[in-house]
């Protein structure tokens, strides 16, 4: 039997392992530099940056959802943004992803959020099919823009961007 | 002369007008239901959901940037997410957009954020060119997924989605 519950500080090590698995699945391990202390602080520190639910089976974490609030000026209300939804490969197809997604959606409704949003990689057709089946819309025309590392420093200071 | 400064409660009415202009520019007025009270509460209420900078010229607001913190599990740190960046059409090309973007980037650096991110409509080539010139990367493979209104209620309650 699988339980979905709020994450606690004792889950942080196992959650970080699952996050690394997700980065591997998304071929993004080069971006993975998170630490246990950082995650603990983000979820359970004095000024939490995110919240998480975990899926536990036979005393072992097999999935998680991590989310935080965003805000839409057009809707004029907070929303919920799902940063990660992960279920271990051998647990897929058992309804765990659905259950996690529903639980976060229920929080969004309970907190009167205008929207529940996340992003998906365009090659992850299995995920796209799953989200559409759950009633979500894949927005065709928005692109994510990112500035990080040296480019962020340069943008902040007004130094010439390396590709500018 | 134009001043960029933190928004105050007295700016809320003028900011809402600018937000409506942005919705018109993006052909998204059908999504615009924000109110002055809602915006005031989001920026200056007991539990702020966002922060804003405004650009003021001759006592009149001509642009704004609205942003909040997000969180990356892979980076293991908070980031800054820019929800809106708007400069009135007759003020474009004067460096105001650049100045607003730099000021938010400087806050991101000051707060040790791992990333500074936002989204752009794929048909807004002028904005895309501007962001790339500033050193930002347009991520080609991420798509925004959204659940709102009835679909959100249905997802939360487990009722069959209308397209399911």
PDB file of C-alpha atoms in Angstrom:
ATOM      1  CA  UNK A   1       0.000   0.000   0.000  1.00  0.00           C
ATOM      2  CA  UNK A   2       1.194   3.458  -0.884  1.00  0.00           C
ATOM      3  CA  UNK A   3       0.669   6.534   1.265  1.00  0.00           C
ATOM      4  CA  UNK A   4       0.791  10.097   0.037  1.00  0.00           C
ATOM      5  CA  UNK A   5       1.667  12.543   2.788  1.00  0.00           C
ATOM      6  CA  UNK A   6       3.402  15.840   3.463  1.00  0.00           C
ATOM      7  CA  UNK A   7       7.187  15.610   3.410  1.00  0.00           C
ATOM      8  CA  UNK A   8       9.036  15.895   6.723  1.00  0.00           C
ATOM      9  CA  UNK A   9      12.623  16.769   7.523  1.00  0.00           C
ATOM     10  CA  UNK A  10      13.411  13.045   7.806  1.00  0.00           C
ATOM     11  CA  UNK A  11      12.571  12.594   4.100  1.00  0.00           C
ATOM     12  CA  UNK A  12      15.178  15.014   2.790  1.00  0.00           C
ATOM     13  CA  UNK A  13      17.918  12.477   2.011  1.00  0.00           C
ATOM     14  CA  UNK A  14      15.572  10.126   0.142  1.00  0.00           C
ATOM     15  CA  UNK A  15      13.969  13.053  -1.690  1.00  0.00           C
ATOM     16  CA  UNK A  16      17.356  14.277  -2.897  1.00  0.00           C
ATOM     17  CA  UNK A  17      18.036  10.795  -4.330  1.00  0.00           C
ATOM     18  CA  UNK A  18      14.732  10.910  -6.201  1.00  0.00           C
ATOM     19  CA  UNK A  19      15.575  14.399  -7.496  1.00  0.00           C
ATOM     20  CA  UNK A  20      18.857  13.077  -8.853  1.00  0.00           C
ATOM     21  CA  UNK A  21      16.950  10.258 -10.586  1.00  0.00           C
ATOM     22  CA  UNK A  22      14.637  12.847 -12.162  1.00  0.00           C
ATOM     23  CA  UNK A  23      17.634  14.883 -13.382  1.00  0.00           C
ATOM     24  CA  UNK A  24      19.053  11.684 -14.914  1.00  0.00           C
ATOM     25  CA  UNK A  25      15.751  10.922 -16.646  1.00  0.00           C
ATOM     26  CA  UNK A  26      15.643  14.472 -18.059  1.00  0.00           C
ATOM     27  CA  UNK A  27      19.321  14.301 -19.140  1.00  0.00           C
ATOM     28  CA  UNK A  28      19.974  17.312 -16.931  1.00  0.00           C
ATOM     29  CA  UNK A  29      22.477  15.943 -14.387  1.00  0.00           C
ATOM     30  CA  UNK A  30      24.943  18.664 -15.487  1.00  0.00           C
ATOM     31  CA  UNK A  31      22.545  21.147 -13.828  1.00  0.00           C
ATOM     32  CA  UNK A  32      22.168  19.130 -10.629  1.00  0.00           C
ATOM     33  CA  UNK A  33      24.102  20.722  -7.767  1.00  0.00           C
ATOM     34  CA  UNK A  34      21.488  20.511  -4.982  1.00  0.00           C
ATOM     35  CA  UNK A  35      22.472  19.428  -1.477  1.00  0.00           C
ATOM     36  CA  UNK A  36      20.606  17.877   1.441  1.00  0.00           C
ATOM     37  CA  UNK A  37      21.146  20.975   3.614  1.00  0.00           C
ATOM     38  CA  UNK A  38      19.855  23.257   0.874  1.00  0.00           C
ATOM     39  CA  UNK A  39      16.734  21.158   0.366  1.00  0.00           C
ATOM     40  CA  UNK A  40      16.086  20.961   4.103  1.00  0.00           C
ATOM     41  CA  UNK A  41      16.369  24.724   4.378  1.00  0.00           C
ATOM     42  CA  UNK A  42      14.113  25.297   1.346  1.00  0.00           C
ATOM     43  CA  UNK A  43      11.355  23.067   2.718  1.00  0.00           C
ATOM     44  CA  UNK A  44      11.680  23.408   6.479  1.00  0.00           C
ATOM     45  CA  UNK A  45      13.814  26.492   7.132  1.00  0.00           C
ATOM     46  CA  UNK A  46      12.755  29.811   8.603  1.00  0.00           C
ATOM     47  CA  UNK A  47      11.583  31.093   5.227  1.00  0.00           C
ATOM     48  CA  UNK A  48      10.395  28.092   3.165  1.00  0.00           C
ATOM     49  CA  UNK A  49      10.779  28.394  -0.606  1.00  0.00           C
ATOM     50  CA  UNK A  50       8.677  25.348  -1.487  1.00  0.00           C
ATOM     51  CA  UNK A  51       6.437  22.581  -0.152  1.00  0.00           C
ATOM     52  CA  UNK A  52       6.441  18.889  -0.933  1.00  0.00           C
ATOM     53  CA  UNK A  53       4.314  15.766  -0.852  1.00  0.00           C
ATOM     54  CA  UNK A  54       5.888  12.313  -0.903  1.00  0.00           C
ATOM     55  CA  UNK A  55       4.618   8.878  -1.937  1.00  0.00           C
ATOM     56  CA  UNK A  56       5.743   6.158   0.471  1.00  0.00           C
ATOM     57  CA  UNK A  57       5.526   2.433  -0.127  1.00  0.00           C
ATOM     58  CA  UNK A  58       6.709  -0.167   2.397  1.00  0.00           C
ATOM     59  CA  UNK A  59       8.643   2.504   4.295  1.00  0.00           C
ATOM     60  CA  UNK A  60      10.482   3.732   1.184  1.00  0.00           C
ATOM     61  CA  UNK A  61       9.889   6.926  -0.816  1.00  0.00           C
ATOM     62  CA  UNK A  62       9.007   6.128  -4.420  1.00  0.00           C
ATOM     63  CA  UNK A  63       7.842   9.538  -5.640  1.00  0.00           C
ATOM     64  CA  UNK A  64       7.332  13.181  -4.753  1.00  0.00           C
ATOM     65  CA  UNK A  65       5.749  16.451  -5.848  1.00  0.00           C
ATOM     66  CA  UNK A  66       7.463  19.754  -5.039  1.00  0.00           C
ATOM     67  CA  UNK A  67       5.624  23.043  -5.547  1.00  0.00           C
ATOM     68  CA  UNK A  68       5.405  26.698  -4.541  1.00  0.00           C
ATOM     69  CA  UNK A  69       3.164  29.694  -5.162  1.00  0.00           C
ATOM     70  CA  UNK A  70       3.440  31.888  -8.222  1.00  0.00           C
ATOM     71  CA  UNK A  71       1.294  34.914  -9.070  1.00  0.00           C
ATOM     72  CA  UNK A  72      -0.573  36.006 -12.191  1.00  0.00           C
ATOM     73  CA  UNK A  73      -1.142  39.732 -12.693  1.00  0.00           C
ATOM     74  CA  UNK A  74      -3.884  38.991 -15.240  1.00  0.00           C
ATOM     75  CA  UNK A  75      -5.808  36.626 -12.983  1.00  0.00           C
ATOM     76  CA  UNK A  76      -4.911  38.841 -10.003  1.00  0.00           C
ATOM     77  CA  UNK A  77      -4.390  35.828  -7.772  1.00  0.00           C
ATOM     78  CA  UNK A  78      -1.751  33.433  -6.561  1.00  0.00           C
ATOM     79  CA  UNK A  79      -1.343  30.157  -8.376  1.00  0.00           C
ATOM     80  CA  UNK A  80       0.428  26.918  -7.585  1.00  0.00           C
ATOM     81  CA  UNK A  81       3.491  26.006  -9.596  1.00  0.00           C
ATOM     82  CA  UNK A  82       4.605  22.384  -9.684  1.00  0.00           C
ATOM     83  CA  UNK A  83       8.387  22.335  -9.967  1.00  0.00           C
ATOM     84  CA  UNK A  84       8.794  18.539  -9.902  1.00  0.00           C
ATOM     85  CA  UNK A  85       6.540  15.519 -10.174  1.00  0.00           C
ATOM     86  CA  UNK A  86       8.427  12.247 -10.031  1.00  0.00           C
ATOM     87  CA  UNK A  87       7.502   8.599  -9.657  1.00  0.00           C
ATOM     88  CA  UNK A  88      10.163   5.892  -9.867  1.00  0.00           C
ATOM     89  CA  UNK A  89      10.059   3.946 -13.151  1.00  0.00           C
ATOM     90  CA  UNK A  90       9.011   0.619 -11.590  1.00  0.00           C
ATOM     91  CA  UNK A  91       6.093   2.343  -9.816  1.00  0.00           C
ATOM     92  CA  UNK A  92       4.659   4.021 -12.912  1.00  0.00           C
ATOM     93  CA  UNK A  93       1.239   3.030 -14.159  1.00  0.00           C
ATOM     94  CA  UNK A  94       0.041   2.395 -10.607  1.00  0.00           C
ATOM     95  CA  UNK A  95      -1.838   5.674 -10.228  1.00  0.00           C
ATOM     96  CA  UNK A  96       0.769   7.358  -8.050  1.00  0.00           C
ATOM     97  CA  UNK A  97       1.439  10.231 -10.461  1.00  0.00           C
ATOM     98  CA  UNK A  98      -2.294  10.806 -10.742  1.00  0.00           C
ATOM     99  CA  UNK A  99      -2.698  10.758  -6.977  1.00  0.00           C
ATOM    100  CA  UNK A 100       0.156  13.216  -6.407  1.00  0.00           C
ATOM    101  CA  UNK A 101      -1.124  15.566  -9.115  1.00  0.00           C
ATOM    102  CA  UNK A 102      -4.657  15.462  -7.695  1.00  0.00           C
ATOM    103  CA  UNK A 103      -3.428  16.205  -4.183  1.00  0.00           C
ATOM    104  CA  UNK A 104      -1.542  19.302  -5.353  1.00  0.00           C
ATOM    105  CA  UNK A 105      -4.553  20.378  -7.435  1.00  0.00           C
ATOM    106  CA  UNK A 106      -6.746  19.998  -4.350  1.00  0.00           C
ATOM    107  CA  UNK A 107      -4.403  22.304  -2.437  1.00  0.00           C
ATOM    108  CA  UNK A 108      -4.624  24.810  -5.294  1.00  0.00           C
ATOM    109  CA  UNK A 109      -8.420  24.777  -5.107  1.00  0.00           C
ATOM    110  CA  UNK A 110      -8.411  24.923  -1.292  1.00  0.00           C
ATOM    111  CA  UNK A 111      -6.111  27.978  -1.405  1.00  0.00           C
ATOM    112  CA  UNK A 112      -8.253  29.647  -4.082  1.00  0.00           C
ATOM    113  CA  UNK A 113      -5.464  29.661  -6.634  1.00  0.00           C
ATOM    114  CA  UNK A 114      -6.347  30.880 -10.108  1.00  0.00           C
ATOM    115  CA  UNK A 115      -4.102  28.405 -11.881  1.00  0.00           C
ATOM    116  CA  UNK A 116      -2.066  25.263 -11.380  1.00  0.00           C
ATOM    117  CA  UNK A 117       0.907  25.232 -13.727  1.00  0.00           C
ATOM    118  CA  UNK A 118       4.144  23.441 -14.515  1.00  0.00           C
ATOM    119  CA  UNK A 119       6.420  22.748 -17.492  1.00  0.00           C
ATOM    120  CA  UNK A 120       7.135  19.624 -19.494  1.00  0.00           C
ATOM    121  CA  UNK A 121       9.913  18.713 -21.928  1.00  0.00           C
ATOM    122  CA  UNK A 122       8.486  18.617 -25.449  1.00  0.00           C
ATOM    123  CA  UNK A 123      10.003  15.157 -26.118  1.00  0.00           C
ATOM    124  CA  UNK A 124       8.381  13.606 -23.038  1.00  0.00           C
ATOM    125  CA  UNK A 125       5.278  12.401 -24.875  1.00  0.00           C
ATOM    126  CA  UNK A 126       4.278   9.994 -22.114  1.00  0.00           C
ATOM    127  CA  UNK A 127       4.095  12.891 -19.660  1.00  0.00           C
ATOM    128  CA  UNK A 128       2.297  15.143 -22.165  1.00  0.00           C
ATOM    129  CA  UNK A 129      -0.326  12.443 -22.841  1.00  0.00           C
ATOM    130  CA  UNK A 130      -0.773  11.922 -19.096  1.00  0.00           C
ATOM    131  CA  UNK A 131      -1.212  15.641 -18.369  1.00  0.00           C
ATOM    132  CA  UNK A 132      -3.675  16.115 -21.225  1.00  0.00           C
ATOM    133  CA  UNK A 133      -5.672  13.124 -20.038  1.00  0.00           C
ATOM    134  CA  UNK A 134      -5.838  14.822 -16.625  1.00  0.00           C
ATOM    135  CA  UNK A 135      -7.414  17.918 -18.202  1.00  0.00           C
ATOM    136  CA  UNK A 136      -4.308  20.105 -18.483  1.00  0.00           C
ATOM    137  CA  UNK A 137      -3.508  22.247 -21.528  1.00  0.00           C
ATOM    138  CA  UNK A 138      -0.066  22.306 -23.120  1.00  0.00           C
ATOM    139  CA  UNK A 139       0.437  25.981 -24.073  1.00  0.00           C
ATOM    140  CA  UNK A 140       1.959  25.962 -27.563  1.00  0.00           C
ATOM    141  CA  UNK A 141       3.215  29.545 -27.745  1.00  0.00           C
ATOM    142  CA  UNK A 142       5.099  30.314 -24.531  1.00  0.00           C
ATOM    143  CA  UNK A 143       8.860  29.802 -24.289  1.00  0.00           C
ATOM    144  CA  UNK A 144      10.895  29.743 -21.100  1.00  0.00           C
ATOM    145  CA  UNK A 145      13.664  32.360 -20.946  1.00  0.00           C
ATOM    146  CA  UNK A 146      16.588  31.851 -18.583  1.00  0.00           C
ATOM    147  CA  UNK A 147      19.612  33.804 -17.391  1.00  0.00           C
ATOM    148  CA  UNK A 148      22.047  32.092 -15.029  1.00  0.00           C
ATOM    149  CA  UNK A 149      25.664  32.017 -13.893  1.00  0.00           C
ATOM    150  CA  UNK A 150      27.983  34.447 -15.722  1.00  0.00           C
ATOM    151  CA  UNK A 151      25.189  35.781 -17.949  1.00  0.00           C
ATOM    152  CA  UNK A 152      23.198  36.729 -14.841  1.00  0.00           C
ATOM    153  CA  UNK A 153      26.154  38.567 -13.319  1.00  0.00           C
ATOM    154  CA  UNK A 154      26.705  40.382 -16.613  1.00  0.00           C
ATOM    155  CA  UNK A 155      23.049  41.334 -16.938  1.00  0.00           C
ATOM    156  CA  UNK A 156      23.018  42.621 -13.361  1.00  0.00           C
ATOM    157  CA  UNK A 157      26.147  44.705 -13.725  1.00  0.00           C
ATOM    158  CA  UNK A 158      25.540  45.930 -17.258  1.00  0.00           C
ATOM    159  CA  UNK A 159      28.728  44.264 -18.528  1.00  0.00           C
ATOM    160  CA  UNK A 160      28.525  43.251 -22.166  1.00  0.00           C
ATOM    161  CA  UNK A 161      26.868  39.843 -22.536  1.00  0.00           C
ATOM    162  CA  UNK A 162      29.099  37.214 -24.063  1.00  0.00           C
ATOM    163  CA  UNK A 163      26.774  36.798 -27.022  1.00  0.00           C
ATOM    164  CA  UNK A 164      25.828  40.479 -27.257  1.00  0.00           C
TER     165      UNK A 164
ATOM    166  CA  UNK B   1      14.121  62.004 -16.818  1.00  0.00           C
ATOM    167  CA  UNK B   2      12.922  58.567 -15.837  1.00  0.00           C
ATOM    168  CA  UNK B   3      13.235  57.070 -12.384  1.00  0.00           C
ATOM    169  CA  UNK B   4      13.128  53.372 -11.588  1.00  0.00           C
ATOM    170  CA  UNK B   5      12.021  52.682  -8.040  1.00  0.00           C
ATOM    171  CA  UNK B   6      10.192  50.169  -5.874  1.00  0.00           C
ATOM    172  CA  UNK B   7       6.427  50.277  -6.297  1.00  0.00           C
ATOM    173  CA  UNK B   8       4.360  51.715  -3.440  1.00  0.00           C
ATOM    174  CA  UNK B   9       0.712  51.315  -2.537  1.00  0.00           C
ATOM    175  CA  UNK B  10      -0.023  54.629  -4.278  1.00  0.00           C
ATOM    176  CA  UNK B  11       1.068  53.112  -7.626  1.00  0.00           C
ATOM    177  CA  UNK B  12      -1.490  50.320  -7.655  1.00  0.00           C
ATOM    178  CA  UNK B  13      -4.129  52.041  -9.822  1.00  0.00           C
ATOM    179  CA  UNK B  14      -1.616  53.131 -12.463  1.00  0.00           C
ATOM    180  CA  UNK B  15       0.056  49.718 -12.421  1.00  0.00           C
ATOM    181  CA  UNK B  16      -3.256  47.984 -13.039  1.00  0.00           C
ATOM    182  CA  UNK B  17      -3.782  50.201 -16.112  1.00  0.00           C
ATOM    183  CA  UNK B  18      -0.357  49.199 -17.427  1.00  0.00           C
ATOM    184  CA  UNK B  19      -1.178  45.533 -16.779  1.00  0.00           C
ATOM    185  CA  UNK B  20      -4.342  45.898 -18.836  1.00  0.00           C
ATOM    186  CA  UNK B  21      -2.275  47.444 -21.660  1.00  0.00           C
ATOM    187  CA  UNK B  22       0.075  44.456 -21.515  1.00  0.00           C
ATOM    188  CA  UNK B  23      -2.862  42.042 -21.701  1.00  0.00           C
ATOM    189  CA  UNK B  24      -4.119  43.948 -24.767  1.00  0.00           C
ATOM    190  CA  UNK B  25      -0.690  43.768 -26.419  1.00  0.00           C
ATOM    191  CA  UNK B  26      -0.557  40.008 -25.791  1.00  0.00           C
ATOM    192  CA  UNK B  27      -4.152  39.515 -27.032  1.00  0.00           C
ATOM    193  CA  UNK B  28      -5.011  38.070 -23.633  1.00  0.00           C
ATOM    194  CA  UNK B  29      -7.651  40.507 -22.336  1.00  0.00           C
ATOM    195  CA  UNK B  30     -10.096  37.572 -22.032  1.00  0.00           C
ATOM    196  CA  UNK B  31      -7.864  36.330 -19.178  1.00  0.00           C
ATOM    197  CA  UNK B  32      -7.667  39.724 -17.457  1.00  0.00           C
ATOM    198  CA  UNK B  33      -9.801  39.812 -14.322  1.00  0.00           C
ATOM    199  CA  UNK B  34      -7.385  41.481 -11.879  1.00  0.00           C
ATOM    200  CA  UNK B  35      -8.583  44.198  -9.499  1.00  0.00           C
ATOM    201  CA  UNK B  36      -6.881  47.072  -7.691  1.00  0.00           C
ATOM    202  CA  UNK B  37      -7.620  45.535  -4.276  1.00  0.00           C
ATOM    203  CA  UNK B  38      -6.208  42.190  -5.348  1.00  0.00           C
ATOM    204  CA  UNK B  39      -3.011  43.771  -6.666  1.00  0.00           C
ATOM    205  CA  UNK B  40      -2.591  45.882  -3.514  1.00  0.00           C
ATOM    206  CA  UNK B  41      -2.974  42.806  -1.361  1.00  0.00           C
ATOM    207  CA  UNK B  42      -0.540  40.776  -3.512  1.00  0.00           C
ATOM    208  CA  UNK B  43       2.167  43.445  -3.310  1.00  0.00           C
ATOM    209  CA  UNK B  44       1.587  45.088   0.061  1.00  0.00           C
ATOM    210  CA  UNK B  45      -0.645  42.745   2.059  1.00  0.00           C
ATOM    211  CA  UNK B  46       0.232  40.684   5.119  1.00  0.00           C
ATOM    212  CA  UNK B  47       1.621  37.865   2.960  1.00  0.00           C
ATOM    213  CA  UNK B  48       3.007  39.407  -0.249  1.00  0.00           C
ATOM    214  CA  UNK B  49       2.866  37.190  -3.342  1.00  0.00           C
ATOM    215  CA  UNK B  50       5.083  39.382  -5.536  1.00  0.00           C
ATOM    216  CA  UNK B  51       7.274  42.484  -5.671  1.00  0.00           C
ATOM    217  CA  UNK B  52       7.394  45.245  -8.259  1.00  0.00           C
ATOM    218  CA  UNK B  53       9.570  47.996  -9.663  1.00  0.00           C
ATOM    219  CA  UNK B  54       8.067  50.903 -11.589  1.00  0.00           C
ATOM    220  CA  UNK B  55       9.467  53.324 -14.168  1.00  0.00           C
ATOM    221  CA  UNK B  56       8.225  56.872 -13.598  1.00  0.00           C
ATOM    222  CA  UNK B  57       8.551  59.769 -16.031  1.00  0.00           C
ATOM    223  CA  UNK B  58       7.259  63.278 -15.275  1.00  0.00           C
ATOM    224  CA  UNK B  59       5.156  61.947 -12.412  1.00  0.00           C
ATOM    225  CA  UNK B  60       3.518  59.252 -14.553  1.00  0.00           C
ATOM    226  CA  UNK B  61       4.164  55.486 -14.571  1.00  0.00           C
ATOM    227  CA  UNK B  62       5.319  54.316 -18.009  1.00  0.00           C
ATOM    228  CA  UNK B  63       6.483  50.788 -17.200  1.00  0.00           C
ATOM    229  CA  UNK B  64       6.885  48.139 -14.529  1.00  0.00           C
ATOM    230  CA  UNK B  65       8.457  44.812 -13.663  1.00  0.00           C
ATOM    231  CA  UNK B  66       6.641  42.356 -11.377  1.00  0.00           C
ATOM    232  CA  UNK B  67       8.436  39.308  -9.988  1.00  0.00           C
ATOM    233  CA  UNK B  68       8.523  36.693  -7.226  1.00  0.00           C
ATOM    234  CA  UNK B  69      10.741  33.856  -6.047  1.00  0.00           C
ATOM    235  CA  UNK B  70      10.634  30.399  -7.540  1.00  0.00           C
ATOM    236  CA  UNK B  71      12.771  27.403  -6.560  1.00  0.00           C
ATOM    237  CA  UNK B  72      14.827  24.898  -8.531  1.00  0.00           C
ATOM    238  CA  UNK B  73      15.363  21.456  -6.994  1.00  0.00           C
ATOM    239  CA  UNK B  74      18.270  20.818  -9.371  1.00  0.00           C
ATOM    240  CA  UNK B  75      20.083  24.049  -8.545  1.00  0.00           C
ATOM    241  CA  UNK B  76      18.943  23.693  -4.931  1.00  0.00           C
ATOM    242  CA  UNK B  77      18.327  27.421  -4.598  1.00  0.00           C
ATOM    243  CA  UNK B  78      15.663  30.035  -4.973  1.00  0.00           C
ATOM    244  CA  UNK B  79      15.447  31.893  -8.252  1.00  0.00           C
ATOM    245  CA  UNK B  80      13.687  35.043  -9.372  1.00  0.00           C
ATOM    246  CA  UNK B  81      10.779  34.715 -11.772  1.00  0.00           C
ATOM    247  CA  UNK B  82       9.747  37.757 -13.788  1.00  0.00           C
ATOM    248  CA  UNK B  83       5.998  37.575 -14.304  1.00  0.00           C
ATOM    249  CA  UNK B  84       5.652  40.855 -16.252  1.00  0.00           C
ATOM    250  CA  UNK B  85       7.986  43.341 -17.883  1.00  0.00           C
ATOM    251  CA  UNK B  86       6.145  46.178 -19.587  1.00  0.00           C
ATOM    252  CA  UNK B  87       7.118  49.526 -21.087  1.00  0.00           C
ATOM    253  CA  UNK B  88       4.525  51.685 -22.843  1.00  0.00           C
ATOM    254  CA  UNK B  89       4.895  51.649 -26.642  1.00  0.00           C
ATOM    255  CA  UNK B  90       5.887  55.326 -26.955  1.00  0.00           C
ATOM    256  CA  UNK B  91       8.651  54.815 -24.370  1.00  0.00           C
ATOM    257  CA  UNK B  92      10.239  51.810 -26.046  1.00  0.00           C
ATOM    258  CA  UNK B  93      13.758  52.071 -27.397  1.00  0.00           C
ATOM    259  CA  UNK B  94      14.739  54.473 -24.602  1.00  0.00           C
ATOM    260  CA  UNK B  95      16.535  51.899 -22.460  1.00  0.00           C
ATOM    261  CA  UNK B  96      13.745  51.536 -19.919  1.00  0.00           C
ATOM    262  CA  UNK B  97      13.192  47.826 -20.532  1.00  0.00           C
ATOM    263  CA  UNK B  98      16.918  47.246 -20.220  1.00  0.00           C
ATOM    264  CA  UNK B  99      17.076  49.247 -17.001  1.00  0.00           C
ATOM    265  CA  UNK B 100      14.140  47.374 -15.438  1.00  0.00           C
ATOM    266  CA  UNK B 101      15.550  43.985 -16.450  1.00  0.00           C
ATOM    267  CA  UNK B 102      18.987  44.883 -15.047  1.00  0.00           C
ATOM    268  CA  UNK B 103      17.502  46.024 -11.752  1.00  0.00           C
ATOM    269  CA  UNK B 104      15.649  42.741 -11.271  1.00  0.00           C
ATOM    270  CA  UNK B 105      18.771  40.797 -12.293  1.00  0.00           C
ATOM    271  CA  UNK B 106      20.756  42.764  -9.715  1.00  0.00           C
ATOM    272  CA  UNK B 107      18.246  41.740  -7.030  1.00  0.00           C
ATOM    273  CA  UNK B 108      18.606  38.118  -8.177  1.00  0.00           C
ATOM    274  CA  UNK B 109      22.391  38.327  -7.767  1.00  0.00           C
ATOM    275  CA  UNK B 110      22.122  40.164  -4.432  1.00  0.00           C
ATOM    276  CA  UNK B 111      19.776  37.442  -3.121  1.00  0.00           C
ATOM    277  CA  UNK B 112      22.065  34.673  -4.398  1.00  0.00           C
ATOM    278  CA  UNK B 113      19.458  33.290  -6.746  1.00  0.00           C
ATOM    279  CA  UNK B 114      20.547  30.474  -9.021  1.00  0.00           C
ATOM    280  CA  UNK B 115      18.468  31.620 -11.968  1.00  0.00           C
ATOM    281  CA  UNK B 116      16.470  34.542 -13.287  1.00  0.00           C
ATOM    282  CA  UNK B 117      13.647  33.291 -15.514  1.00  0.00           C
ATOM    283  CA  UNK B 118      10.527  34.364 -17.321  1.00  0.00           C
ATOM    284  CA  UNK B 119       8.458  33.378 -20.376  1.00  0.00           C
ATOM    285  CA  UNK B 120       7.939  35.014 -23.761  1.00  0.00           C
ATOM    286  CA  UNK B 121       5.349  34.469 -26.488  1.00  0.00           C
ATOM    287  CA  UNK B 122       7.019  32.758 -29.449  1.00  0.00           C
ATOM    288  CA  UNK B 123       5.595  35.339 -31.903  1.00  0.00           C
ATOM    289  CA  UNK B 124       7.043  38.302 -29.981  1.00  0.00           C
ATOM    290  CA  UNK B 125      10.269  38.428 -31.969  1.00  0.00           C
ATOM    291  CA  UNK B 126      11.130  41.933 -30.782  1.00  0.00           C
ATOM    292  CA  UNK B 127      11.104  40.730 -27.176  1.00  0.00           C
ATOM    293  CA  UNK B 128      13.016  37.539 -28.031  1.00  0.00           C
ATOM    294  CA  UNK B 129      15.730  39.551 -29.823  1.00  0.00           C
ATOM    295  CA  UNK B 130      15.931  41.937 -26.874  1.00  0.00           C
ATOM    296  CA  UNK B 131      16.264  39.146 -24.305  1.00  0.00           C
ATOM    297  CA  UNK B 132      18.901  37.305 -26.323  1.00  0.00           C
ATOM    298  CA  UNK B 133      20.879  40.524 -26.726  1.00  0.00           C
ATOM    299  CA  UNK B 134      20.789  40.829 -22.929  1.00  0.00           C
ATOM    300  CA  UNK B 135      22.405  37.395 -22.575  1.00  0.00           C
ATOM    301  CA  UNK B 136      19.275  35.328 -21.881  1.00  0.00           C
ATOM    302  CA  UNK B 137      18.642  31.904 -23.417  1.00  0.00           C
ATOM    303  CA  UNK B 138      15.313  30.947 -24.987  1.00  0.00           C
ATOM    304  CA  UNK B 139      14.796  27.318 -23.916  1.00  0.00           C
ATOM    305  CA  UNK B 140      13.508  25.495 -27.015  1.00  0.00           C
ATOM    306  CA  UNK B 141      12.196  22.309 -25.408  1.00  0.00           C
ATOM    307  CA  UNK B 142      10.103  23.289 -22.391  1.00  0.00           C
ATOM    308  CA  UNK B 143       6.340  23.783 -22.703  1.00  0.00           C
ATOM    309  CA  UNK B 144       4.088  25.444 -20.154  1.00  0.00           C
ATOM    310  CA  UNK B 145       1.268  23.228 -18.853  1.00  0.00           C
ATOM    311  CA  UNK B 146      -1.783  24.828 -17.297  1.00  0.00           C
ATOM    312  CA  UNK B 147      -4.923  23.711 -15.465  1.00  0.00           C
ATOM    313  CA  UNK B 148      -7.460  26.359 -14.497  1.00  0.00           C
ATOM    314  CA  UNK B 149     -11.149  26.932 -13.806  1.00  0.00           C
ATOM    315  CA  UNK B 150     -13.381  23.869 -14.269  1.00  0.00           C
ATOM    316  CA  UNK B 151     -10.489  21.634 -15.294  1.00  0.00           C
ATOM    317  CA  UNK B 152      -8.721  22.464 -12.020  1.00  0.00           C
ATOM    318  CA  UNK B 153     -11.818  21.620  -9.968  1.00  0.00           C
ATOM    319  CA  UNK B 154     -12.162  18.357 -11.876  1.00  0.00           C
ATOM    320  CA  UNK B 155      -8.517  17.443 -11.412  1.00  0.00           C
ATOM    321  CA  UNK B 156      -8.753  18.193  -7.682  1.00  0.00           C
ATOM    322  CA  UNK B 157     -11.896  16.160  -7.128  1.00  0.00           C
ATOM    323  CA  UNK B 158     -11.073  13.298  -9.461  1.00  0.00           C
ATOM    324  CA  UNK B 159     -14.134  13.966 -11.634  1.00  0.00           C
ATOM    325  CA  UNK B 160     -13.638  12.973 -15.240  1.00  0.00           C
ATOM    326  CA  UNK B 161     -11.896  15.746 -17.176  1.00  0.00           C
ATOM    327  CA  UNK B 162     -13.984  17.160 -19.986  1.00  0.00           C
ATOM    328  CA  UNK B 163     -11.432  16.061 -22.580  1.00  0.00           C
ATOM    329  CA  UNK B 164     -10.522  12.813 -20.799  1.00  0.00           C
TER     330      UNK B 164
END
